[in-house]
mmCIF file with all atom_site columns, C-alpha atoms in Angstrom:
data_model
loop_
_atom_site.group_PDB
_atom_site.id
_atom_site.type_symbol
_atom_site.label_atom_id
_atom_site.label_alt_id
_atom_site.label_comp_id
_atom_site.label_asym_id
_atom_site.label_entity_id
_atom_site.label_seq_id
_atom_site.pdbx_PDB_ins_code
_atom_site.Cartn_x
_atom_site.Cartn_y
_atom_site.Cartn_z
_atom_site.occupancy
_atom_site.B_iso_or_equiv
_atom_site.pdbx_formal_charge
_atom_site.auth_seq_id
_atom_site.auth_comp_id
_atom_site.auth_asym_id
_atom_site.auth_atom_id
_atom_site.pdbx_PDB_model_num
ATOM 1   C CA . LYS A 1 1   ? -13.710 3.529   -18.831 1.00 0.00 ? 95  LYS A CA 1
ATOM 2   C CA . ALA A 1 2   ? -14.305 1.900   -15.473 1.00 0.00 ? 96  ALA A CA 1
ATOM 3   C CA . GLY A 1 3   ? -11.649 2.505   -12.853 1.00 0.00 ? 97  GLY A CA 1
ATOM 4   C CA . VAL A 1 4   ? -9.724  0.019   -10.756 1.00 0.00 ? 98  VAL A CA 1
ATOM 5   C CA . THR A 1 5   ? -12.057 -1.975  -8.550  1.00 0.00 ? 99  THR A CA 1
ATOM 6   C CA . GLN A 1 6   ? -11.205 -3.836  -5.385  1.00 0.00 ? 100 GLN A CA 1
ATOM 7   C CA . THR A 1 7   ? -13.283 -6.303  -3.443  1.00 0.00 ? 101 THR A CA 1
ATOM 8   C CA . PRO A 1 8   ? -14.207 -6.495  -0.722  1.00 0.00 ? 102 PRO A CA 1
ATOM 9   C CA . ARG A 1 9   ? -13.984 -2.902  0.496   1.00 0.00 ? 103 ARG A CA 1
ATOM 10  C CA . TYR A 1 10  ? -13.976 -3.873  4.158   1.00 0.00 ? 104 TYR A CA 1
ATOM 11  C CA . LEU A 1 11  ? -12.971 -7.082  5.879   1.00 0.00 ? 105 LEU A CA 1
ATOM 12  C CA . ILE A 1 12  ? -12.697 -8.208  9.485   1.00 0.00 ? 106 ILE A CA 1
ATOM 13  C CA . LYS A 1 13  ? -10.704 -11.334 10.304  1.00 0.00 ? 107 LYS A CA 1
ATOM 14  C CA . THR A 1 14  ? -9.155  -12.889 13.379  1.00 0.00 ? 108 THR A CA 1
ATOM 15  C CA . ARG A 1 15  ? -5.536  -13.794 14.000  1.00 0.00 ? 109 ARG A CA 1
ATOM 16  C CA . GLY A 1 16  ? -4.426  -16.968 12.289  1.00 0.00 ? 110 GLY A CA 1
ATOM 17  C CA . GLN A 1 17  ? -7.004  -16.816 9.536   1.00 0.00 ? 111 GLN A CA 1
ATOM 18  C CA . GLN A 1 18  ? -6.176  -16.207 5.905   1.00 0.00 ? 112 GLN A CA 1
ATOM 19  C CA . VAL A 1 19  ? -7.649  -13.683 3.507   1.00 0.00 ? 113 VAL A CA 1
ATOM 20  C CA . THR A 1 20  ? -7.860  -13.173 -0.241  1.00 0.00 ? 114 THR A CA 1
ATOM 21  C CA . LEU A 1 21  ? -8.293  -9.730  -1.765  1.00 0.00 ? 115 LEU A CA 1
ATOM 22  C CA . SER A 1 22  ? -9.241  -9.103  -5.369  1.00 0.00 ? 116 SER A CA 1
ATOM 23  C CA . CYS A 1 23  ? -8.337  -6.374  -7.828  1.00 0.00 ? 117 CYS A CA 1
ATOM 24  C CA . SER A 1 24  ? -9.729  -5.725  -11.302 1.00 0.00 ? 118 SER A CA 1
ATOM 25  C CA . PRO A 1 25  ? -7.533  -3.335  -13.274 1.00 0.00 ? 119 PRO A CA 1
ATOM 26  C CA . ILE A 1 26  ? -8.635  -0.830  -15.863 1.00 0.00 ? 120 ILE A CA 1
ATOM 27  C CA . SER A 1 27  ? -9.431  -2.559  -19.135 1.00 0.00 ? 121 SER A CA 1
ATOM 28  C CA . GLY A 1 28  ? -6.288  -2.916  -21.233 1.00 0.00 ? 122 GLY A CA 1
ATOM 29  C CA . HIS A 1 29  ? -3.882  -2.479  -18.328 1.00 0.00 ? 123 HIS A CA 1
ATOM 30  C CA . ARG A 1 30  ? -1.431  -5.310  -17.890 1.00 0.00 ? 124 ARG A CA 1
ATOM 31  C CA . SER A 1 31  ? 0.413   -4.205  -14.771 1.00 0.00 ? 125 SER A CA 1
ATOM 32  C CA . VAL A 1 32  ? -1.062  -4.592  -11.305 1.00 0.00 ? 126 VAL A CA 1
ATOM 33  C CA . SER A 1 33  ? 0.750   -3.532  -8.158  1.00 0.00 ? 127 SER A CA 1
ATOM 34  C CA . TRP A 1 34  ? -0.240  -4.068  -4.550  1.00 0.00 ? 128 TRP A CA 1
ATOM 35  C CA . TYR A 1 35  ? 0.538   -1.791  -1.617  1.00 0.00 ? 129 TYR A CA 1
ATOM 36  C CA . GLN A 1 36  ? -0.016  -1.827  2.112   1.00 0.00 ? 130 GLN A CA 1
ATOM 37  C CA . GLN A 1 37  ? -0.791  1.454   3.814   1.00 0.00 ? 131 GLN A CA 1
ATOM 38  C CA . THR A 1 38  ? -0.735  1.989   7.572   1.00 0.00 ? 132 THR A CA 1
ATOM 39  C CA . PRO A 1 39  ? -0.665  5.222   9.576   1.00 0.00 ? 133 PRO A CA 1
ATOM 40  C CA . GLY A 1 40  ? 2.747   4.422   11.011  1.00 0.00 ? 134 GLY A CA 1
ATOM 41  C CA . GLN A 1 41  ? 4.533   3.078   7.925   1.00 0.00 ? 135 GLN A CA 1
ATOM 42  C CA . GLY A 1 42  ? 2.800   4.921   5.109   1.00 0.00 ? 136 GLY A CA 1
ATOM 43  C CA . LEU A 1 43  ? 2.604   3.271   1.695   1.00 0.00 ? 137 LEU A CA 1
ATOM 44  C CA . GLN A 1 44  ? 4.709   0.155   1.295   1.00 0.00 ? 138 GLN A CA 1
ATOM 45  C CA . PHE A 1 45  ? 5.141   -1.788  -1.920  1.00 0.00 ? 139 PHE A CA 1
ATOM 46  C CA . LEU A 1 46  ? 4.124   -5.457  -1.787  1.00 0.00 ? 140 LEU A CA 1
ATOM 47  C CA . PHE A 1 47  ? 4.544   -6.763  -5.331  1.00 0.00 ? 141 PHE A CA 1
ATOM 48  C CA . GLU A 1 48  ? 3.929   -6.056  -8.963  1.00 0.00 ? 142 GLU A CA 1
ATOM 49  C CA . TYR A 1 49  ? 2.540   -8.358  -11.621 1.00 0.00 ? 143 TYR A CA 1
ATOM 50  C CA . PHE A 1 50  ? 2.857   -7.874  -15.336 1.00 0.00 ? 144 PHE A CA 1
ATOM 51  C CA . SER A 1 51  ? 1.362   -10.288 -17.847 1.00 0.00 ? 145 SER A CA 1
ATOM 52  C CA . GLU A 1 52  ? 0.782   -12.929 -15.152 1.00 0.00 ? 146 GLU A CA 1
ATOM 53  C CA . THR A 1 53  ? 4.375   -12.821 -13.882 1.00 0.00 ? 147 THR A CA 1
ATOM 54  C CA . GLN A 1 54  ? 5.590   -11.306 -10.657 1.00 0.00 ? 148 GLN A CA 1
ATOM 55  C CA . ARG A 1 55  ? 8.105   -8.696  -11.770 1.00 0.00 ? 149 ARG A CA 1
ATOM 56  C CA . ASN A 1 56  ? 8.961   -7.060  -8.500  1.00 0.00 ? 150 ASN A CA 1
ATOM 57  C CA . LYS A 1 57  ? 8.583   -7.775  -4.832  1.00 0.00 ? 151 LYS A CA 1
ATOM 58  C CA . GLY A 1 58  ? 8.823   -5.652  -1.716  1.00 0.00 ? 152 GLY A CA 1
ATOM 59  C CA . ASN A 1 59  ? 10.177  -6.663  1.662   1.00 0.00 ? 153 ASN A CA 1
ATOM 60  C CA . PHE A 1 60  ? 7.249   -8.574  3.070   1.00 0.00 ? 154 PHE A CA 1
ATOM 61  C CA . PRO A 1 61  ? 7.232   -12.076 4.570   1.00 0.00 ? 155 PRO A CA 1
ATOM 62  C CA . GLY A 1 62  ? 6.180   -15.080 2.552   1.00 0.00 ? 156 GLY A CA 1
ATOM 63  C CA . ARG A 1 63  ? 2.743   -14.975 4.178   1.00 0.00 ? 157 ARG A CA 1
ATOM 64  C CA . PHE A 1 64  ? 1.934   -12.341 1.576   1.00 0.00 ? 158 PHE A CA 1
ATOM 65  C CA . SER A 1 65  ? 1.468   -13.765 -1.882  1.00 0.00 ? 159 SER A CA 1
ATOM 66  C CA . GLY A 1 66  ? -0.319  -12.878 -5.052  1.00 0.00 ? 160 GLY A CA 1
ATOM 67  C CA . ARG A 1 67  ? -1.123  -13.905 -8.544  1.00 0.00 ? 161 ARG A CA 1
ATOM 68  C CA . GLN A 1 68  ? -2.398  -12.463 -11.767 1.00 0.00 ? 162 GLN A CA 1
ATOM 69  C CA . PHE A 1 69  ? -4.764  -14.111 -14.175 1.00 0.00 ? 163 PHE A CA 1
ATOM 70  C CA . SER A 1 70  ? -4.795  -14.027 -17.955 1.00 0.00 ? 164 SER A CA 1
ATOM 71  C CA . ASN A 1 71  ? -7.425  -11.256 -17.914 1.00 0.00 ? 165 ASN A CA 1
ATOM 72  C CA . SER A 1 72  ? -5.041  -9.167  -15.750 1.00 0.00 ? 166 SER A CA 1
ATOM 73  C CA . ARG A 1 73  ? -7.232  -9.468  -12.677 1.00 0.00 ? 167 ARG A CA 1
ATOM 74  C CA . SER A 1 74  ? -5.133  -10.027 -9.592  1.00 0.00 ? 168 SER A CA 1
ATOM 75  C CA . GLU A 1 75  ? -5.559  -11.541 -6.177  1.00 0.00 ? 169 GLU A CA 1
ATOM 76  C CA . MET A 1 76  ? -3.527  -11.064 -3.047  1.00 0.00 ? 170 MET A CA 1
ATOM 77  C CA . ASN A 1 77  ? -3.474  -13.623 -0.255  1.00 0.00 ? 171 ASN A CA 1
ATOM 78  C CA . VAL A 1 78  ? -2.316  -13.214 3.309   1.00 0.00 ? 172 VAL A CA 1
ATOM 79  C CA . SER A 1 79  ? -2.036  -16.362 5.384   1.00 0.00 ? 173 SER A CA 1
ATOM 80  C CA . THR A 1 80  ? -1.815  -16.714 9.152   1.00 0.00 ? 174 THR A CA 1
ATOM 81  C CA . LEU A 1 81  ? -2.992  -13.183 9.784   1.00 0.00 ? 175 LEU A CA 1
ATOM 82  C CA . GLU A 1 82  ? -1.338  -11.117 12.490  1.00 0.00 ? 176 GLU A CA 1
ATOM 83  C CA . LEU A 1 83  ? -2.646  -8.031  14.269  1.00 0.00 ? 177 LEU A CA 1
ATOM 84  C CA . GLY A 1 84  ? -0.031  -5.960  12.433  1.00 0.00 ? 178 GLY A CA 1
ATOM 85  C CA . ASP A 1 85  ? -1.555  -6.874  9.098   1.00 0.00 ? 179 ASP A CA 1
ATOM 86  C CA . SER A 1 86  ? -4.434  -4.503  9.782   1.00 0.00 ? 180 SER A CA 1
ATOM 87  C CA . ALA A 1 87  ? -4.107  -1.926  7.039   1.00 0.00 ? 181 ALA A CA 1
ATOM 88  C CA . LEU A 1 88  ? -5.522  -0.466  3.879   1.00 0.00 ? 182 LEU A CA 1
ATOM 89  C CA . TYR A 1 89  ? -4.491  -2.633  0.930   1.00 0.00 ? 183 TYR A CA 1
ATOM 90  C CA . LEU A 1 90  ? -4.337  -0.728  -2.316  1.00 0.00 ? 184 LEU A CA 1
ATOM 91  C CA . CYS A 1 91  ? -4.133  -2.038  -5.823  1.00 0.00 ? 185 CYS A CA 1
ATOM 92  C CA . ALA A 1 92  ? -2.943  0.028   -8.773  1.00 0.00 ? 186 ALA A CA 1
ATOM 93  C CA . SER A 1 93  ? -2.910  -0.664  -12.486 1.00 0.00 ? 187 SER A CA 1
ATOM 94  C CA . SER A 1 94  ? -1.091  0.756   -15.462 1.00 0.00 ? 188 SER A CA 1
ATOM 95  C CA . PHE A 1 95  ? -0.609  -0.140  -19.100 1.00 0.00 ? 189 PHE A CA 1
ATOM 96  C CA . SER A 1 96  ? 3.137   -0.714  -18.867 1.00 0.00 ? 190 SER A CA 1
ATOM 97  C CA . ARG A 1 97  ? 5.262   -1.916  -16.002 1.00 0.00 ? 191 ARG A CA 1
ATOM 98  C CA . ALA A 1 98  ? 4.371   0.645   -13.371 1.00 0.00 ? 192 ALA A CA 1
ATOM 99  C CA . SER A 1 99  ? 7.618   0.949   -11.518 1.00 0.00 ? 193 SER A CA 1
ATOM 100 C CA . GLY A 1 100 ? 9.893   1.554   -14.457 1.00 0.00 ? 194 GLY A CA 1
ATOM 101 C CA . ALA A 1 101 ? 7.689   3.255   -16.943 1.00 0.00 ? 195 ALA A CA 1
ATOM 102 C CA . THR A 1 102 ? 6.188   6.704   -16.820 1.00 0.00 ? 196 THR A CA 1
ATOM 103 C CA . ASP A 1 103 ? 2.680   5.499   -17.408 1.00 0.00 ? 197 ASP A CA 1
ATOM 104 C CA . THR A 1 104 ? 0.213   6.810   -14.890 1.00 0.00 ? 198 THR A CA 1
ATOM 105 C CA . GLN A 1 105 ? -0.722  4.375   -12.174 1.00 0.00 ? 199 GLN A CA 1
ATOM 106 C CA . TYR A 1 106 ? -4.382  4.319   -11.296 1.00 0.00 ? 200 TYR A CA 1
ATOM 107 C CA . PHE A 1 107 ? -5.272  3.264   -7.787  1.00 0.00 ? 201 PHE A CA 1
ATOM 108 C CA . GLY A 1 108 ? -8.360  1.500   -6.571  1.00 0.00 ? 202 GLY A CA 1
ATOM 109 C CA . PRO A 1 109 ? -10.250 2.571   -3.440  1.00 0.00 ? 203 PRO A CA 1
ATOM 110 C CA . GLY A 1 110 ? -8.551  -0.089  -1.339  1.00 0.00 ? 204 GLY A CA 1
ATOM 111 C CA . THR A 1 111 ? -9.638  -2.879  0.962   1.00 0.00 ? 205 THR A CA 1
ATOM 112 C CA . ARG A 1 112 ? -9.652  -2.012  4.645   1.00 0.00 ? 206 ARG A CA 1
ATOM 113 C CA . LEU A 1 113 ? -8.550  -5.138  6.537   1.00 0.00 ? 207 LEU A CA 1
ATOM 114 C CA . THR A 1 114 ? -8.968  -5.318  10.281  1.00 0.00 ? 208 THR A CA 1
ATOM 115 C CA . VAL A 1 115 ? -7.411  -8.223  12.150  1.00 0.00 ? 209 VAL A CA 1
ATOM 116 C CA . LEU A 1 116 ? -8.788  -8.870  15.640  1.00 0.00 ? 210 LEU A CA 1
ATOM 117 C CA . LYS B 2 1   ? 19.678  2.410   0.812   1.00 0.00 ? 77  LYS B CA 1
ATOM 118 C CA . ASN B 2 2   ? 17.135  4.200   -1.359  1.00 0.00 ? 78  ASN B CA 1
ATOM 119 C CA . GLN B 2 3   ? 15.183  6.696   0.681   1.00 0.00 ? 79  GLN B CA 1
ATOM 120 C CA . VAL B 2 4   ? 12.638  9.441   0.136   1.00 0.00 ? 80  VAL B CA 1
ATOM 121 C CA . GLU B 2 5   ? 12.195  12.171  2.726   1.00 0.00 ? 81  GLU B CA 1
ATOM 122 C CA . GLN B 2 6   ? 9.293   14.594  2.639   1.00 0.00 ? 82  GLN B CA 1
ATOM 123 C CA . SER B 2 7   ? 8.849   17.827  4.502   1.00 0.00 ? 83  SER B CA 1
ATOM 124 C CA . PRO B 2 8   ? 7.016   19.223  6.254   1.00 0.00 ? 84  PRO B CA 1
ATOM 125 C CA . GLN B 2 9   ? 5.130   16.323  7.794   1.00 0.00 ? 85  GLN B CA 1
ATOM 126 C CA . SER B 2 10  ? 2.003   18.467  7.862   1.00 0.00 ? 86  SER B CA 1
ATOM 127 C CA . LEU B 2 11  ? 0.945   22.005  7.230   1.00 0.00 ? 87  LEU B CA 1
ATOM 128 C CA . ILE B 2 12  ? -2.113  24.199  7.565   1.00 0.00 ? 88  ILE B CA 1
ATOM 129 C CA . ILE B 2 13  ? -2.807  26.986  5.113   1.00 0.00 ? 89  ILE B CA 1
ATOM 130 C CA . LEU B 2 14  ? -5.637  29.421  4.501   1.00 0.00 ? 90  LEU B CA 1
ATOM 131 C CA . GLU B 2 15  ? -7.800  29.074  1.443   1.00 0.00 ? 91  GLU B CA 1
ATOM 132 C CA . GLY B 2 16  ? -6.380  31.044  -1.456  1.00 0.00 ? 92  GLY B CA 1
ATOM 133 C CA . LYS B 2 17  ? -2.792  30.907  -0.245  1.00 0.00 ? 93  LYS B CA 1
ATOM 134 C CA . ASN B 2 18  ? 0.095   29.073  -1.900  1.00 0.00 ? 94  ASN B CA 1
ATOM 135 C CA . CYS B 2 19  ? 2.281   26.385  -0.392  1.00 0.00 ? 95  CYS B CA 1
ATOM 136 C CA . THR B 2 20  ? 5.287   24.285  -1.338  1.00 0.00 ? 96  THR B CA 1
ATOM 137 C CA . LEU B 2 21  ? 6.032   20.712  -0.335  1.00 0.00 ? 97  LEU B CA 1
ATOM 138 C CA . GLN B 2 22  ? 9.526   19.242  -0.444  1.00 0.00 ? 98  GLN B CA 1
ATOM 139 C CA . CYS B 2 23  ? 10.859  15.833  -1.393  1.00 0.00 ? 99  CYS B CA 1
ATOM 140 C CA . ASN B 2 24  ? 14.508  14.781  -1.095  1.00 0.00 ? 100 ASN B CA 1
ATOM 141 C CA . TYR B 2 25  ? 15.648  11.390  -2.296  1.00 0.00 ? 101 TYR B CA 1
ATOM 142 C CA . THR B 2 26  ? 18.715  9.209   -2.396  1.00 0.00 ? 102 THR B CA 1
ATOM 143 C CA . VAL B 2 27  ? 17.399  6.763   -4.996  1.00 0.00 ? 103 VAL B CA 1
ATOM 144 C CA . SER B 2 28  ? 20.034  5.896   -7.554  1.00 0.00 ? 104 SER B CA 1
ATOM 145 C CA . PRO B 2 29  ? 20.156  5.358   -10.443 1.00 0.00 ? 105 PRO B CA 1
ATOM 146 C CA . PHE B 2 30  ? 17.110  7.541   -10.886 1.00 0.00 ? 106 PHE B CA 1
ATOM 147 C CA . SER B 2 31  ? 14.291  6.661   -13.246 1.00 0.00 ? 107 SER B CA 1
ATOM 148 C CA . ASN B 2 32  ? 11.333  8.888   -12.438 1.00 0.00 ? 108 ASN B CA 1
ATOM 149 C CA . LEU B 2 33  ? 9.625   10.780  -9.648  1.00 0.00 ? 109 LEU B CA 1
ATOM 150 C CA . ARG B 2 34  ? 5.891   10.942  -9.063  1.00 0.00 ? 110 ARG B CA 1
ATOM 151 C CA . TRP B 2 35  ? 3.648   13.049  -6.875  1.00 0.00 ? 111 TRP B CA 1
ATOM 152 C CA . TYR B 2 36  ? 0.347   11.619  -5.710  1.00 0.00 ? 112 TYR B CA 1
ATOM 153 C CA . LYS B 2 37  ? -2.592  13.177  -3.905  1.00 0.00 ? 113 LYS B CA 1
ATOM 154 C CA . GLN B 2 38  ? -4.534  10.992  -1.516  1.00 0.00 ? 114 GLN B CA 1
ATOM 155 C CA . ASP B 2 39  ? -7.836  12.103  -0.058  1.00 0.00 ? 115 ASP B CA 1
ATOM 156 C CA . THR B 2 40  ? -8.854  10.552  3.244   1.00 0.00 ? 116 THR B CA 1
ATOM 157 C CA . GLY B 2 41  ? -10.327 7.102   2.727   1.00 0.00 ? 117 GLY B CA 1
ATOM 158 C CA . ARG B 2 42  ? -9.460  6.946   -0.964  1.00 0.00 ? 118 ARG B CA 1
ATOM 159 C CA . GLY B 2 43  ? -6.651  5.639   -3.139  1.00 0.00 ? 119 GLY B CA 1
ATOM 160 C CA . PRO B 2 44  ? -3.866  7.980   -4.311  1.00 0.00 ? 120 PRO B CA 1
ATOM 161 C CA . VAL B 2 45  ? -4.311  9.894   -7.536  1.00 0.00 ? 121 VAL B CA 1
ATOM 162 C CA . SER B 2 46  ? -1.356  10.704  -9.754  1.00 0.00 ? 122 SER B CA 1
ATOM 163 C CA . LEU B 2 47  ? -0.568  14.407  -10.124 1.00 0.00 ? 123 LEU B CA 1
ATOM 164 C CA . THR B 2 48  ? 2.708   14.419  -12.064 1.00 0.00 ? 124 THR B CA 1
ATOM 165 C CA . ILE B 2 49  ? 5.409   12.071  -13.306 1.00 0.00 ? 125 ILE B CA 1
ATOM 166 C CA . MET B 2 50  ? 8.862   13.446  -14.146 1.00 0.00 ? 126 MET B CA 1
ATOM 167 C CA . THR B 2 51  ? 11.889  11.811  -15.684 1.00 0.00 ? 127 THR B CA 1
ATOM 168 C CA . PHE B 2 52  ? 15.516  12.872  -15.433 1.00 0.00 ? 128 PHE B CA 1
ATOM 169 C CA . SER B 2 53  ? 15.285  15.374  -18.275 1.00 0.00 ? 129 SER B CA 1
ATOM 170 C CA . GLU B 2 54  ? 12.198  17.177  -16.998 1.00 0.00 ? 130 GLU B CA 1
ATOM 171 C CA . ASN B 2 55  ? 12.552  19.904  -14.418 1.00 0.00 ? 131 ASN B CA 1
ATOM 172 C CA . THR B 2 56  ? 9.016   21.301  -14.300 1.00 0.00 ? 132 THR B CA 1
ATOM 173 C CA . LYS B 2 57  ? 5.606   19.804  -14.863 1.00 0.00 ? 133 LYS B CA 1
ATOM 174 C CA . SER B 2 58  ? 2.203   21.290  -14.141 1.00 0.00 ? 134 SER B CA 1
ATOM 175 C CA . ASN B 2 59  ? -1.229  19.837  -13.576 1.00 0.00 ? 135 ASN B CA 1
ATOM 176 C CA . GLY B 2 60  ? -3.697  22.653  -13.079 1.00 0.00 ? 136 GLY B CA 1
ATOM 177 C CA . ARG B 2 61  ? -2.821  24.482  -9.873  1.00 0.00 ? 137 ARG B CA 1
ATOM 178 C CA . TYR B 2 62  ? -0.152  21.903  -9.051  1.00 0.00 ? 138 TYR B CA 1
ATOM 179 C CA . THR B 2 63  ? 3.402   22.476  -10.277 1.00 0.00 ? 139 THR B CA 1
ATOM 180 C CA . ALA B 2 64  ? 6.185   20.010  -9.603  1.00 0.00 ? 140 ALA B CA 1
ATOM 181 C CA . THR B 2 65  ? 9.864   20.754  -10.026 1.00 0.00 ? 141 THR B CA 1
ATOM 182 C CA . LEU B 2 66  ? 12.781  18.374  -10.153 1.00 0.00 ? 142 LEU B CA 1
ATOM 183 C CA . ASP B 2 67  ? 16.485  18.989  -9.640  1.00 0.00 ? 143 ASP B CA 1
ATOM 184 C CA . ALA B 2 68  ? 18.136  15.685  -10.469 1.00 0.00 ? 144 ALA B CA 1
ATOM 185 C CA . ASP B 2 69  ? 21.565  17.019  -9.541  1.00 0.00 ? 145 ASP B CA 1
ATOM 186 C CA . THR B 2 70  ? 20.620  17.812  -5.955  1.00 0.00 ? 146 THR B CA 1
ATOM 187 C CA . LYS B 2 71  ? 18.011  15.030  -5.858  1.00 0.00 ? 147 LYS B CA 1
ATOM 188 C CA . GLN B 2 72  ? 15.260  17.343  -4.757  1.00 0.00 ? 148 GLN B CA 1
ATOM 189 C CA . SER B 2 73  ? 11.705  17.864  -5.891  1.00 0.00 ? 149 SER B CA 1
ATOM 190 C CA . SER B 2 74  ? 8.989   20.245  -4.827  1.00 0.00 ? 150 SER B CA 1
ATOM 191 C CA . LEU B 2 75  ? 5.260   20.416  -5.313  1.00 0.00 ? 151 LEU B CA 1
ATOM 192 C CA . HIS B 2 76  ? 3.775   23.885  -5.394  1.00 0.00 ? 152 HIS B CA 1
ATOM 193 C CA . ILE B 2 77  ? 0.056   24.402  -4.844  1.00 0.00 ? 153 ILE B CA 1
ATOM 194 C CA . THR B 2 78  ? -1.258  27.718  -6.113  1.00 0.00 ? 154 THR B CA 1
ATOM 195 C CA . ALA B 2 79  ? -4.357  29.476  -4.790  1.00 0.00 ? 155 ALA B CA 1
ATOM 196 C CA . SER B 2 80  ? -5.264  26.583  -2.503  1.00 0.00 ? 156 SER B CA 1
ATOM 197 C CA . GLN B 2 81  ? -8.830  25.354  -2.246  1.00 0.00 ? 157 GLN B CA 1
ATOM 198 C CA . LEU B 2 82  ? -10.579 23.395  0.482   1.00 0.00 ? 158 LEU B CA 1
ATOM 199 C CA . SER B 2 83  ? -10.479 20.357  -1.816  1.00 0.00 ? 159 SER B CA 1
ATOM 200 C CA . ASP B 2 84  ? -6.674  20.437  -1.725  1.00 0.00 ? 160 ASP B CA 1
ATOM 201 C CA . SER B 2 85  ? -6.820  19.100  1.831   1.00 0.00 ? 161 SER B CA 1
ATOM 202 C CA . ALA B 2 86  ? -5.154  15.716  1.456   1.00 0.00 ? 162 ALA B CA 1
ATOM 203 C CA . SER B 2 87  ? -1.942  13.782  1.866   1.00 0.00 ? 163 SER B CA 1
ATOM 204 C CA . TYR B 2 88  ? 0.680   14.336  -0.843  1.00 0.00 ? 164 TYR B CA 1
ATOM 205 C CA . ILE B 2 89  ? 3.069   11.480  -1.455  1.00 0.00 ? 165 ILE B CA 1
ATOM 206 C CA . CYS B 2 90  ? 6.377   11.571  -3.317  1.00 0.00 ? 166 CYS B CA 1
ATOM 207 C CA . VAL B 2 91  ? 7.437   8.305   -5.001  1.00 0.00 ? 167 VAL B CA 1
ATOM 208 C CA . VAL B 2 92  ? 10.765  7.670   -6.712  1.00 0.00 ? 168 VAL B CA 1
ATOM 209 C CA . SER B 2 93  ? 11.588  4.804   -9.052  1.00 0.00 ? 169 SER B CA 1
ATOM 210 C CA . ALA B 2 94  ? 15.070  3.379   -9.464  1.00 0.00 ? 170 ALA B CA 1
ATOM 211 C CA . ARG B 2 95  ? 16.246  2.584   -12.970 1.00 0.00 ? 171 ARG B CA 1
ATOM 212 C CA . ASP B 2 96  ? 18.096  -0.652  -12.243 1.00 0.00 ? 172 ASP B CA 1
ATOM 213 C CA . ASP B 2 97  ? 15.636  -2.708  -10.218 1.00 0.00 ? 173 ASP B CA 1
ATOM 214 C CA . TYR B 2 98  ? 12.528  -0.604  -10.913 1.00 0.00 ? 174 TYR B CA 1
ATOM 215 C CA . LYS B 2 99  ? 11.614  -0.647  -7.257  1.00 0.00 ? 175 LYS B CA 1
ATOM 216 C CA . LEU B 2 100 ? 9.548   2.183   -5.889  1.00 0.00 ? 176 LEU B CA 1
ATOM 217 C CA . SER B 2 101 ? 10.557  4.161   -2.833  1.00 0.00 ? 177 SER B CA 1
ATOM 218 C CA . PHE B 2 102 ? 7.819   6.071   -1.038  1.00 0.00 ? 178 PHE B CA 1
ATOM 219 C CA . GLY B 2 103 ? 7.927   9.178   1.083   1.00 0.00 ? 179 GLY B CA 1
ATOM 220 C CA . ALA B 2 104 ? 5.839   9.270   4.253   1.00 0.00 ? 180 ALA B CA 1
ATOM 221 C CA . GLY B 2 105 ? 3.693   12.032  2.786   1.00 0.00 ? 181 GLY B CA 1
ATOM 222 C CA . THR B 2 106 ? 2.810   15.592  3.715   1.00 0.00 ? 182 THR B CA 1
ATOM 223 C CA . THR B 2 107 ? -0.660  16.208  5.108   1.00 0.00 ? 183 THR B CA 1
ATOM 224 C CA . VAL B 2 108 ? -2.081  19.496  3.878   1.00 0.00 ? 184 VAL B CA 1
ATOM 225 C CA . THR B 2 109 ? -5.069  21.077  5.578   1.00 0.00 ? 185 THR B CA 1
ATOM 226 C CA . VAL B 2 110 ? -6.705  24.050  3.876   1.00 0.00 ? 186 VAL B CA 1
ATOM 227 C CA . ARG B 2 111 ? -8.882  26.186  6.113   1.00 0.00 ? 187 ARG B CA 1
ATOM 228 C CA . ALA B 2 112 ? -11.520 28.702  5.083   1.00 0.00 ? 188 ALA B CA 1
#
C-alpha cells in the first residue's frame, strides 16, 4: 500500500503570495489532517477533514483554508503569505476520524515552505 | 486549557542504555494518548495509542505507560540503538471536541 504523499516537497514563495499544498492519503482512508511544524512552536493542528467535511479546526487565521475531494485527496491553501508561515506542513491520514478514534494516523513526508 | 508537557526537552544516552521520557497532560475529558517518533526531515510515525483503560502498551523496544488518574504517561526505550535518535512527541485527544493537544517533544540523541 502506498503511503501518504505530499506535493510539492519544497516550496519557496515571497510575502503576499498564496500557496496551495496537496496531500494524497493512503487508499481507503477518509480522514485527512493538516499540521504546521516549526522549531519554536512544535506541531500545531490546522484542520481535519473527514468525508469532504471539515470536522475540526485549530487556532489559525482565516488565511489558512483547506478542502477535501470525493477521492479523499486534500488541499491546503495559505493566502497572503507572511514570513512566519515558513514551516514544515504535514498531512496525516487515517481510516476513521483521527482525533477521536484510535486508528493509527499515518503522516506524509511534509512540504517545506519557505517565505522570503 | 488543555496542555501537554513533555520532559526532558532533550537527552543524550549511550547506545545500549535505556531511557524514559515523560508526558504530563491536563486534557479533559480524556480520549486517548499517542506517542510518535519523528526522524529529522521526516513525518512522525505512530508508536503507540492508548485509551483510558490501557495502562501499558509495547511496540518492540518501546513501552508506553499511562496513568489516567495522575494524567501522566511515559515512554521507555530499551537497549537504545543509534536509529532511536529522533524527536518523540506526546499527543492527547479530548473526548468532547476531539481536538488534539501536542507536546513540544523530547529530542533523543543516541551516541555510540
